[in-house]
PDB file of C-alpha atoms in Angstrom:
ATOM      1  CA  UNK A 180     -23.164 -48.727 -53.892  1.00 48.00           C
ATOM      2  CA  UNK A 181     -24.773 -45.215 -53.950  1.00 48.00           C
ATOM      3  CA  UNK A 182     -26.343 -43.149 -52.299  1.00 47.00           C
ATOM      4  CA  UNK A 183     -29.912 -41.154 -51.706  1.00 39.00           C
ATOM      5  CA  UNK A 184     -31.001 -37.438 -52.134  1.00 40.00           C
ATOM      6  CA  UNK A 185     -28.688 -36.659 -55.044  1.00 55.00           C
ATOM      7  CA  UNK A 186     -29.383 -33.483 -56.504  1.00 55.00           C
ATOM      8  CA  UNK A 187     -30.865 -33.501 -59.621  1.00 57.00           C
ATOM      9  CA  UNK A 188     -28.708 -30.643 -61.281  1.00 74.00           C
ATOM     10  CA  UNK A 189     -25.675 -32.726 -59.882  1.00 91.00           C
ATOM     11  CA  UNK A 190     -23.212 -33.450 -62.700  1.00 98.00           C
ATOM     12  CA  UNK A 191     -22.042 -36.911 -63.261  1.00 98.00           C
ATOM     13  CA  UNK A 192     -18.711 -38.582 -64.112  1.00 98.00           C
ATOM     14  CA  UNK A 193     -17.961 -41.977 -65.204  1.00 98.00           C
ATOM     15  CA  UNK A 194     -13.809 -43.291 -64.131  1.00 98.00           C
ATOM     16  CA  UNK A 195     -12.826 -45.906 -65.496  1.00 98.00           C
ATOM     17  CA  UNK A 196      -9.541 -47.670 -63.715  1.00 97.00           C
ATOM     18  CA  UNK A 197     -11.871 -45.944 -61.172  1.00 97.00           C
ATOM     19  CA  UNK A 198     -10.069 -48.146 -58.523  1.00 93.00           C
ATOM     20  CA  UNK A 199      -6.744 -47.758 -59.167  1.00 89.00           C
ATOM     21  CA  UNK A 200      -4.153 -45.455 -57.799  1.00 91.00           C
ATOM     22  CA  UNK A 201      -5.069 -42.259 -59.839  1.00 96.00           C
ATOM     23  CA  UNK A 202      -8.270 -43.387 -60.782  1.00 97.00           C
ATOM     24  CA  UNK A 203      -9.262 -43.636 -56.894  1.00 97.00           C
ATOM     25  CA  UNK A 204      -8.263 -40.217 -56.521  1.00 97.00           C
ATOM     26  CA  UNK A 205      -9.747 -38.975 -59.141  1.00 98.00           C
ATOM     27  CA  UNK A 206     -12.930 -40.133 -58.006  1.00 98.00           C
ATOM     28  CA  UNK A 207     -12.525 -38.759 -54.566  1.00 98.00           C
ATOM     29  CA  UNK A 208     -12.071 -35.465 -55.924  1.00 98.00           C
ATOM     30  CA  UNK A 209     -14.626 -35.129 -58.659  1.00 98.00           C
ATOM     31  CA  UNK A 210     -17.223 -36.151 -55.996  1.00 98.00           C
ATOM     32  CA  UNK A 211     -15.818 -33.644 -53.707  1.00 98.00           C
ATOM     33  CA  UNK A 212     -16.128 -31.265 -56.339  1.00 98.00           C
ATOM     34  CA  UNK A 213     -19.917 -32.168 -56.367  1.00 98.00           C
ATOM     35  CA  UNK A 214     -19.912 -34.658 -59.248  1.00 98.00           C
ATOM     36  CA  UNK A 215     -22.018 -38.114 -59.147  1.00 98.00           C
ATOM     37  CA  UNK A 216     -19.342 -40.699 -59.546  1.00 98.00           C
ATOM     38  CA  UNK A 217     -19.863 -43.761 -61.334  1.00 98.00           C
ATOM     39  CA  UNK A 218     -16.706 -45.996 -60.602  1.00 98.00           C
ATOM     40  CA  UNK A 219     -15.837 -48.570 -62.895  1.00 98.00           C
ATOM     41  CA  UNK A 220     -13.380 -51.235 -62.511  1.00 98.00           C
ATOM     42  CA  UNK A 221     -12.371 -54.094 -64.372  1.00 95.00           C
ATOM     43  CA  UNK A 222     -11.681 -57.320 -62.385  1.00 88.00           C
ATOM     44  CA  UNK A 223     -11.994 -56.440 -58.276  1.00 90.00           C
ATOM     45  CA  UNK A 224     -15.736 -54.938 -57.121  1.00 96.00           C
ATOM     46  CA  UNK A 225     -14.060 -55.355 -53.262  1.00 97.00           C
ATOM     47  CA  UNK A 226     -11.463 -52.209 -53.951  1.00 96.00           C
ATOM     48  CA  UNK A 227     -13.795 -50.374 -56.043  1.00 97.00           C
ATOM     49  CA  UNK A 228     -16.460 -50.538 -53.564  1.00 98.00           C
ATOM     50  CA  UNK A 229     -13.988 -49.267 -50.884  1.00 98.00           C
ATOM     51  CA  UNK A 230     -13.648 -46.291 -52.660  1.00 98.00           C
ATOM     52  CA  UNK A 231     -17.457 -46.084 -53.343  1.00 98.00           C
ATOM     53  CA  UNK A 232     -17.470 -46.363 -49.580  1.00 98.00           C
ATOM     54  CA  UNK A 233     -14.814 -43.396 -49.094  1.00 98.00           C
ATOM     55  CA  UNK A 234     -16.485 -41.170 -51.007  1.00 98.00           C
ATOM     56  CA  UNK A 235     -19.671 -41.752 -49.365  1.00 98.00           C
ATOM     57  CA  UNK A 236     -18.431 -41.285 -46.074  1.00 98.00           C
ATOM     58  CA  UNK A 237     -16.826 -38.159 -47.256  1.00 97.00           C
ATOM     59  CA  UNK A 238     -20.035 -36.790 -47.757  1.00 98.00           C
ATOM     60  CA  UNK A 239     -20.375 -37.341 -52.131  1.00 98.00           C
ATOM     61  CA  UNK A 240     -22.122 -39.834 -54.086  1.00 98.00           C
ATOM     62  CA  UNK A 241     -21.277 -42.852 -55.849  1.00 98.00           C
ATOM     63  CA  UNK A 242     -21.734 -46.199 -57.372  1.00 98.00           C
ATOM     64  CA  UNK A 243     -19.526 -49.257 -58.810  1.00 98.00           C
ATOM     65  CA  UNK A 244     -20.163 -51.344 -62.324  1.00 98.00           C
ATOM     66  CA  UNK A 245     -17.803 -53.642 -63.628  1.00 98.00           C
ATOM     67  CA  UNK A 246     -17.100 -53.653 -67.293  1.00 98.00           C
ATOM     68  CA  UNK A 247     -14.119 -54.783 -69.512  1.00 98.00           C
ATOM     69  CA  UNK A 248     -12.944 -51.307 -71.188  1.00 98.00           C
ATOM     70  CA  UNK A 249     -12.021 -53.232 -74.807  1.00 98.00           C
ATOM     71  CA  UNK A 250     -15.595 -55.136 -74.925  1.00 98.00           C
ATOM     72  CA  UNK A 251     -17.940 -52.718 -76.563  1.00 98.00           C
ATOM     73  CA  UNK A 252     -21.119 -54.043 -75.068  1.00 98.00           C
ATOM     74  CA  UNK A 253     -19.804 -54.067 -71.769  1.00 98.00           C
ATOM     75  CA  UNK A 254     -18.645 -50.692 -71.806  1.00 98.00           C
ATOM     76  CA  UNK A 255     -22.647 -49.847 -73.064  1.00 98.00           C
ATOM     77  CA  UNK A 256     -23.662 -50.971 -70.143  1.00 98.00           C
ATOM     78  CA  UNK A 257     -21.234 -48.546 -67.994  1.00 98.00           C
ATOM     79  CA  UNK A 258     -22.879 -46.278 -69.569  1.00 98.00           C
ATOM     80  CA  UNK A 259     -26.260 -47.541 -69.529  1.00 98.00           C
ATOM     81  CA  UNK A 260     -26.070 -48.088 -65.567  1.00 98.00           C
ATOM     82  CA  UNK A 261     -24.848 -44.343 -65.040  1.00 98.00           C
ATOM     83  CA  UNK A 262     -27.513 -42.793 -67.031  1.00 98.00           C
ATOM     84  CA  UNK A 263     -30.400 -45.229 -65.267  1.00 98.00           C
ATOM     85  CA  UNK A 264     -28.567 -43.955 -61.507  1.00 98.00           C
ATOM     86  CA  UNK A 265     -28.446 -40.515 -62.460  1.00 98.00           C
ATOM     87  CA  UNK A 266     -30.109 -39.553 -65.310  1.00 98.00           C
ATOM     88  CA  UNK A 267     -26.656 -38.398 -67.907  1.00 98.00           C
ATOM     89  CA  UNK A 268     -22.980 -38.250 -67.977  1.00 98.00           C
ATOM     90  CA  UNK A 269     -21.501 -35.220 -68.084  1.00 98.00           C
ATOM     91  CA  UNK A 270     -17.847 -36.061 -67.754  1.00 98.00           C
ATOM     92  CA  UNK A 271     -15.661 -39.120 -69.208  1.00 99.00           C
ATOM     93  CA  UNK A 272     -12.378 -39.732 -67.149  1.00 98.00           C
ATOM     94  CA  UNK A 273     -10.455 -42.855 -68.923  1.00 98.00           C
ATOM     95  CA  UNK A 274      -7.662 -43.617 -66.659  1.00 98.00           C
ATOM     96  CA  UNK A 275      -7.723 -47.448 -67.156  1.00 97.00           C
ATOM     97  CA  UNK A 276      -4.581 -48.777 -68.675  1.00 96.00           C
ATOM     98  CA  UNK A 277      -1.758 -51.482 -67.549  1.00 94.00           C
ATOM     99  CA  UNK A 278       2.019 -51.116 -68.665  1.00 92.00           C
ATOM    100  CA  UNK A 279       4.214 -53.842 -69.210  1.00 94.00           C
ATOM    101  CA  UNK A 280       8.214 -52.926 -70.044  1.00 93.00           C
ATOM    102  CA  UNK A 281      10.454 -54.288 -72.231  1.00 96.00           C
ATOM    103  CA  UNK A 282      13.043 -53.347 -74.864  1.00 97.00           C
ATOM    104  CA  UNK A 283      11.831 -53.728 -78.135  1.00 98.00           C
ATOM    105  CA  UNK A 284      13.876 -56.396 -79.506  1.00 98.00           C
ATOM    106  CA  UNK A 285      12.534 -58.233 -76.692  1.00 98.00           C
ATOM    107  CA  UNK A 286       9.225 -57.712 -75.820  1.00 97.00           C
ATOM    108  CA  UNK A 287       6.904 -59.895 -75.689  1.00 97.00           C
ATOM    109  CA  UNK A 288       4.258 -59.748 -78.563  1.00 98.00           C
ATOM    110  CA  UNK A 289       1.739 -61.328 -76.820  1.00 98.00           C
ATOM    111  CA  UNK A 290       2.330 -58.458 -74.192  1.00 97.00           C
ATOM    112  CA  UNK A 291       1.970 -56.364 -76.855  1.00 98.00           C
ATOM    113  CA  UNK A 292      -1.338 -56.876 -78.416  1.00 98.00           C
ATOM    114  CA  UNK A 293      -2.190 -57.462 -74.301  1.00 98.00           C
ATOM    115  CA  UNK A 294      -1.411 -53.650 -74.100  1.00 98.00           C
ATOM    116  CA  UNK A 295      -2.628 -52.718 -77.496  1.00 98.00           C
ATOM    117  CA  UNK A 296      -6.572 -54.181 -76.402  1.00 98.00           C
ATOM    118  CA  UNK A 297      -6.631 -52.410 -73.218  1.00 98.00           C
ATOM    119  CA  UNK A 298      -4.570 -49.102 -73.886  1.00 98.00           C
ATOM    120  CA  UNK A 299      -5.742 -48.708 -76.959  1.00 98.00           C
ATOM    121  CA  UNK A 300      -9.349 -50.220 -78.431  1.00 98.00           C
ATOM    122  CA  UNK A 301     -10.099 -50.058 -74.532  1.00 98.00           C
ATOM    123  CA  UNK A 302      -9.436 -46.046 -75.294  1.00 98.00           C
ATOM    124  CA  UNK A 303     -11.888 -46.003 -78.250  1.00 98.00           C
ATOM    125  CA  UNK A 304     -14.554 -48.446 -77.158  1.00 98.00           C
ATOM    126  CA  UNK A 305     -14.655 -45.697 -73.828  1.00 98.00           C
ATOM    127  CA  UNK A 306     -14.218 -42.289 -76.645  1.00 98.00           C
ATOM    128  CA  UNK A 307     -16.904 -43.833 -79.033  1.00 98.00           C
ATOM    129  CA  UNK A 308     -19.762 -44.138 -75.985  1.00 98.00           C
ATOM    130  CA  UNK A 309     -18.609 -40.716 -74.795  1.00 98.00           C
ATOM    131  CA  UNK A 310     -18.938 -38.790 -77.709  1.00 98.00           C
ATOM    132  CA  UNK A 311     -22.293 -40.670 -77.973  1.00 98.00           C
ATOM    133  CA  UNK A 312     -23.560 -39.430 -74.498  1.00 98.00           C
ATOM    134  CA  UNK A 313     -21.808 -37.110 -72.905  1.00 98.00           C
ATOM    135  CA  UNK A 314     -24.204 -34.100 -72.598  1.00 98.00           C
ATOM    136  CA  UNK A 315     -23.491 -30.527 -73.735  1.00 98.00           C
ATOM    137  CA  UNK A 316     -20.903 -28.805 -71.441  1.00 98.00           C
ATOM    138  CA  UNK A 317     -19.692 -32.035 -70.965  1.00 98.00           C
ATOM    139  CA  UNK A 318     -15.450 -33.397 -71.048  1.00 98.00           C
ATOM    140  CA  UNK A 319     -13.439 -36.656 -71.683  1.00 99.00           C
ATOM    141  CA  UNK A 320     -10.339 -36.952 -70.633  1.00 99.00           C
ATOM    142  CA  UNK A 321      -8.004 -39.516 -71.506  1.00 98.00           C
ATOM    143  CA  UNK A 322      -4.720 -40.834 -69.848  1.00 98.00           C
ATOM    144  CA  UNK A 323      -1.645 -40.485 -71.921  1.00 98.00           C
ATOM    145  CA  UNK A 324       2.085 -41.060 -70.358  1.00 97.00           C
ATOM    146  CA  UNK A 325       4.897 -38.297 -70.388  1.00 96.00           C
ATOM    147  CA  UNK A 326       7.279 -41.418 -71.383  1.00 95.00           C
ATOM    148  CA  UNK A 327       5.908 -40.716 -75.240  1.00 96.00           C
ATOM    149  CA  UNK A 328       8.137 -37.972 -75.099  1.00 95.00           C
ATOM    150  CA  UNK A 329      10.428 -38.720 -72.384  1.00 93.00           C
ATOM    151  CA  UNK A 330      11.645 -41.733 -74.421  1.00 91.00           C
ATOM    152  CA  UNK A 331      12.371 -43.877 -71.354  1.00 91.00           C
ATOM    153  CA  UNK A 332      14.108 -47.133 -72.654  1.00 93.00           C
ATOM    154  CA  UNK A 333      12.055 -50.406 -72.043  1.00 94.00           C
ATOM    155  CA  UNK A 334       8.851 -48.208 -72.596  1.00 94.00           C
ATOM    156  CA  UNK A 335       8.318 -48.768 -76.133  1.00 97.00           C
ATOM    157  CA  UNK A 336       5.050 -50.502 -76.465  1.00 98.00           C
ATOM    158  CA  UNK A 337       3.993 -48.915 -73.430  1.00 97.00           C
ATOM    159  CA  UNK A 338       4.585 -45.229 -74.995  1.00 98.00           C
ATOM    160  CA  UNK A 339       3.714 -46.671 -78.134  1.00 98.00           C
ATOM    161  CA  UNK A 340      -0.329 -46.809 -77.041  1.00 98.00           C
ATOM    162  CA  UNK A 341      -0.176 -43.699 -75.623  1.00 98.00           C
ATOM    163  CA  UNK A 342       1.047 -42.361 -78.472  1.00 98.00           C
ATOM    164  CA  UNK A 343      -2.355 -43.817 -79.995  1.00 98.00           C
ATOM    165  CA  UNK A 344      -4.370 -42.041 -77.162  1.00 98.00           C
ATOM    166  CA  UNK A 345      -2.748 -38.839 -78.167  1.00 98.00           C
ATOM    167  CA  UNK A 346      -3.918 -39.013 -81.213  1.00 98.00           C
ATOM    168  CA  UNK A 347      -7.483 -40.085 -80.970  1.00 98.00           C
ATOM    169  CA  UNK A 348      -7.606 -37.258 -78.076  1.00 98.00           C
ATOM    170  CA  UNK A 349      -6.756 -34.624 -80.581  1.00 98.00           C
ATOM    171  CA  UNK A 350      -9.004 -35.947 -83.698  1.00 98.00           C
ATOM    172  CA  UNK A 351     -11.799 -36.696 -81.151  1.00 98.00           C
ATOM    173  CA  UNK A 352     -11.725 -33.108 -80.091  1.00 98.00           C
ATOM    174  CA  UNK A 353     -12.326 -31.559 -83.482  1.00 98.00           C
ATOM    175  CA  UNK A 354     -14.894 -34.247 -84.636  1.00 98.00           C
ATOM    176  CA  UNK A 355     -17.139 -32.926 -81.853  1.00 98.00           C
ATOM    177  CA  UNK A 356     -16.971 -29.340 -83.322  1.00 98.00           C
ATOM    178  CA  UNK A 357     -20.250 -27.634 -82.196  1.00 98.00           C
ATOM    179  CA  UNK A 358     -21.153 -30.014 -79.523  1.00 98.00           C
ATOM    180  CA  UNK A 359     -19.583 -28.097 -76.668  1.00 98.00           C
ATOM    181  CA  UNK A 360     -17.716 -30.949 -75.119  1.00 98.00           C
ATOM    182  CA  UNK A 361     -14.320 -30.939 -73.971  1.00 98.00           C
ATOM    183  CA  UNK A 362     -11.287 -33.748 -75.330  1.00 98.00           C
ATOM    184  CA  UNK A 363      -8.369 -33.346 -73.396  1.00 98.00           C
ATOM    185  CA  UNK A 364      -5.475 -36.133 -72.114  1.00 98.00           C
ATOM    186  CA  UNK A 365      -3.574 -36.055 -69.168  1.00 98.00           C
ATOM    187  CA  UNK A 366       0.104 -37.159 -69.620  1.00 97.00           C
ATOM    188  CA  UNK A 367       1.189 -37.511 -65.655  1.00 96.00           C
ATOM    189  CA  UNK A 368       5.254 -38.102 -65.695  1.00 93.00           C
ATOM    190  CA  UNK A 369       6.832 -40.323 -62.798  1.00 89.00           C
ATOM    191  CA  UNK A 370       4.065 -40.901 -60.395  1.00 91.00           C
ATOM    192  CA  UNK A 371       4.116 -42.799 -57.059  1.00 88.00           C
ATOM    193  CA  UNK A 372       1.835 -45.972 -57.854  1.00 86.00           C
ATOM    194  CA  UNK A 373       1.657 -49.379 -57.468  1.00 80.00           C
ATOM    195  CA  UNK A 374       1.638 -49.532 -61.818  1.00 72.00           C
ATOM    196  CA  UNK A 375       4.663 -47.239 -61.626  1.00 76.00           C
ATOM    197  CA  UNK A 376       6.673 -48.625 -58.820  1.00 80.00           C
ATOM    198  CA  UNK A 377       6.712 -52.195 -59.517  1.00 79.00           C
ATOM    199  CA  UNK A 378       9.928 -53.463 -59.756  1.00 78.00           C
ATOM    200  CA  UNK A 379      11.876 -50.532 -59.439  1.00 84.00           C
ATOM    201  CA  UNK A 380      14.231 -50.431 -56.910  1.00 87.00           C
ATOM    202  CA  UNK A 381      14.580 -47.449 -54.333  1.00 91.00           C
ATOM    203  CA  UNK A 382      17.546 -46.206 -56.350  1.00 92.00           C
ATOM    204  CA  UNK A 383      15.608 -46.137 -59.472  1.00 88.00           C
ATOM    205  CA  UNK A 384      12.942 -44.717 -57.770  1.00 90.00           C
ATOM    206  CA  UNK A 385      15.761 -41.942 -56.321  1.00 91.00           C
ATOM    207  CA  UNK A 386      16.448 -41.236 -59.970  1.00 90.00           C
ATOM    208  CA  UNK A 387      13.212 -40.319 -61.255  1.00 88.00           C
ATOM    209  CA  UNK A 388      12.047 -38.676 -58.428  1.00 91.00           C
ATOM    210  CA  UNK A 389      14.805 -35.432 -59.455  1.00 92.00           C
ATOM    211  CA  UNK A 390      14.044 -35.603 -62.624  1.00 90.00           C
ATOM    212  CA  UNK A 391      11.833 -33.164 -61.712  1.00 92.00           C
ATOM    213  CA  UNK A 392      12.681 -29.677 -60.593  1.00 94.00           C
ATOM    214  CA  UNK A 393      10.618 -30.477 -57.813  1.00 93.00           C
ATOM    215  CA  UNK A 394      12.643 -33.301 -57.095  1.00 92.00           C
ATOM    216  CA  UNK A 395       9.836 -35.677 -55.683  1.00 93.00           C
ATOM    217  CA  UNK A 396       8.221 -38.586 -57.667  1.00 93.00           C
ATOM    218  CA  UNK A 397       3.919 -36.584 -58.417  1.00 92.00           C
ATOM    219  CA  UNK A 398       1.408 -37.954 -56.145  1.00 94.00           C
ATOM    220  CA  UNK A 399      -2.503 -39.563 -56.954  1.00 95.00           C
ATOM    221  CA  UNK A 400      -4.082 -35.906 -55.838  1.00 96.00           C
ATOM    222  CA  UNK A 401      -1.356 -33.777 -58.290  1.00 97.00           C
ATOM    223  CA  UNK A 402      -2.666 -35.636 -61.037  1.00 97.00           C
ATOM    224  CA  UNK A 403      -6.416 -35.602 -59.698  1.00 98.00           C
ATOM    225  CA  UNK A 404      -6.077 -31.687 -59.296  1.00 98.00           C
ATOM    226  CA  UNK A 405      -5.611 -31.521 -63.445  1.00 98.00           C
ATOM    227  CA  UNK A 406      -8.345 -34.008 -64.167  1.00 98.00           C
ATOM    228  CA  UNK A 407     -10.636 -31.876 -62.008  1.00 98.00           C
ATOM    229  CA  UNK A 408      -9.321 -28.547 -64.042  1.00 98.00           C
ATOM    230  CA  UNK A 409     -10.094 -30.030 -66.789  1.00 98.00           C
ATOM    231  CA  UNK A 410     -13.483 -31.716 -66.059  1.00 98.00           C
ATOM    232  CA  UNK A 411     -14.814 -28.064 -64.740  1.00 95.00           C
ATOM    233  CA  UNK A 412     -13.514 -24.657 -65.335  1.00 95.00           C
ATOM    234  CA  UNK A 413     -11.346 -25.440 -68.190  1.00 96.00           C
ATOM    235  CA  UNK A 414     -13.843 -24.742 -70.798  1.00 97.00           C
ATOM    236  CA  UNK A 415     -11.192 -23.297 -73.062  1.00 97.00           C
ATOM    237  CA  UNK A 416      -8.877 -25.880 -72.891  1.00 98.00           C
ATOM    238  CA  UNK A 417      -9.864 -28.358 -75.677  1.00 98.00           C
ATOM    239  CA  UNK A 418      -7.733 -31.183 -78.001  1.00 98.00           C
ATOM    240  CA  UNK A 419      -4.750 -30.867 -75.518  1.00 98.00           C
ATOM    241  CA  UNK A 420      -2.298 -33.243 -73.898  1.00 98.00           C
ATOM    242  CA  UNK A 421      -1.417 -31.455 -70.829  1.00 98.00           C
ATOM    243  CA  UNK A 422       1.941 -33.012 -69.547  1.00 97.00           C
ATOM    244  CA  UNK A 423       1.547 -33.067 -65.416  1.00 97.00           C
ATOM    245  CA  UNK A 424       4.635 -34.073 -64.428  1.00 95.00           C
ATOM    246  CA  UNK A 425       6.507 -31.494 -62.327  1.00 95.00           C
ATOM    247  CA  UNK A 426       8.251 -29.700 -65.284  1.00 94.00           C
ATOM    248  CA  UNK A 427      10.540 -33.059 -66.245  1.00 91.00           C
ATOM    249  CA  UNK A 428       9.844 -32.065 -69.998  1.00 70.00           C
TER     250      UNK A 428
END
């Protein structure tokens, strides 16, 4: 779904998890802030083109593909499609992810490498075609976790590929020296999703939600808000994970 007239200095973003709690709202609000929006999904076109829909009815611009983040030539495509709609990417928002919990000694390894493709090589597949096409004053922005630090027990393969993001964020961000792109990662901290609040009951949920000194679980648009920092005036922000999380760490 798209739609007409876009303007032709317009600059483009590509979401990936584009569907999904914070990656819906971080499409809303980079097409709000003017930004083409290509949304990408993984496995349901019906709720991605909902929030095509949304967007369009809120006045921006936007269109769906479909494209596992791991498989390499899928994730061409994405990019492919965006640049044949309209005409470059400028920014790279890679909020696609799942987390399944365990403790270690238990965990599942085949929920492990199930993490490790998506979290992780679905994190460099997306980096590699960025730093291939994103245009001069361009930005990619990953999706880290504030449990890496946080140390959360049952989260240890789960912080464990964010801990991997981290670091590819930072090296990515230096090996682009001289290209004028932004690499940043947002690391939200207890946020009110479906991802997050599956399974946890309303006292859990109580618990986390004063971690903070805000003392309320963050929201969809308080991580959004960041992402769109970061995709446009934060020019001087570069190979940083900026924890959004309400001050818990």
């Amino acid at each position: 779904m798209a739609t007409p007239g876009t303007s032709a200095d317009a600059r483009v973003a590509i979401v990936t998890g584009g569907s999904g709690g914070i990656g819906r709202e971080v499409s809303r609000r980079l097409a709000a802030d003017g930004m083409s929006v290509l949304v990408a999904y993984a496995g349901n076109p019906d709720t991605a083109d909902q929030v095509a829909k949304l967007i369009v009815d809120e006045g921006g611009t936007a269109s769906t593909f479909g494209a596992d983040v791991a498989d390499e030539t899928q994730v061409a495509d994405l990019f492919d499609a965006t640049e044949r709609l309209y005409g470059g990417v400028d920014v790279v928002v890679h909020t696609a992810g799942i987390m399944l919990l365990s403790p270690l000694a238990t965990f599942e390894l085949a929920d492990l490498d199930r993490m490790h493709r998506i979290n992780i090589r679905g994190t460099f597949v997306v980096n590699q075609q960025a730093a291939r096409r994103v245009r001069p004053g361009g930005a990619i922005i990953n999706f880290s976790s504030s449990v890496v630090k946080l140390g959360f027990e049952s989260y240890t393969g789960y912080a464990a590929t964010k801990g991997a993001v981290d670091a590819m964020t930072l090296i990515l961000a230096r090996e682009l020296r001289g290209r004028d792109i932004t690499v940043n990662a947002v690391a939200p901290g207890p946020t009110a999703t479906d991802l997050f609040l599956d399974g946890k009951d309303q006292a859990t949920i109580d618990r986390l939600a004063n971690l903070a000194p805000l003392q309320r679980l963050g929201g969809p648009p308080d991580i959004a808000e960041a992402v769109s920092f970061l995709a446009g005036p934060a020019r001087w922000v570069n190979g940083q994970i900026i924890y959004v999380n309400g001050g818990v760490i």
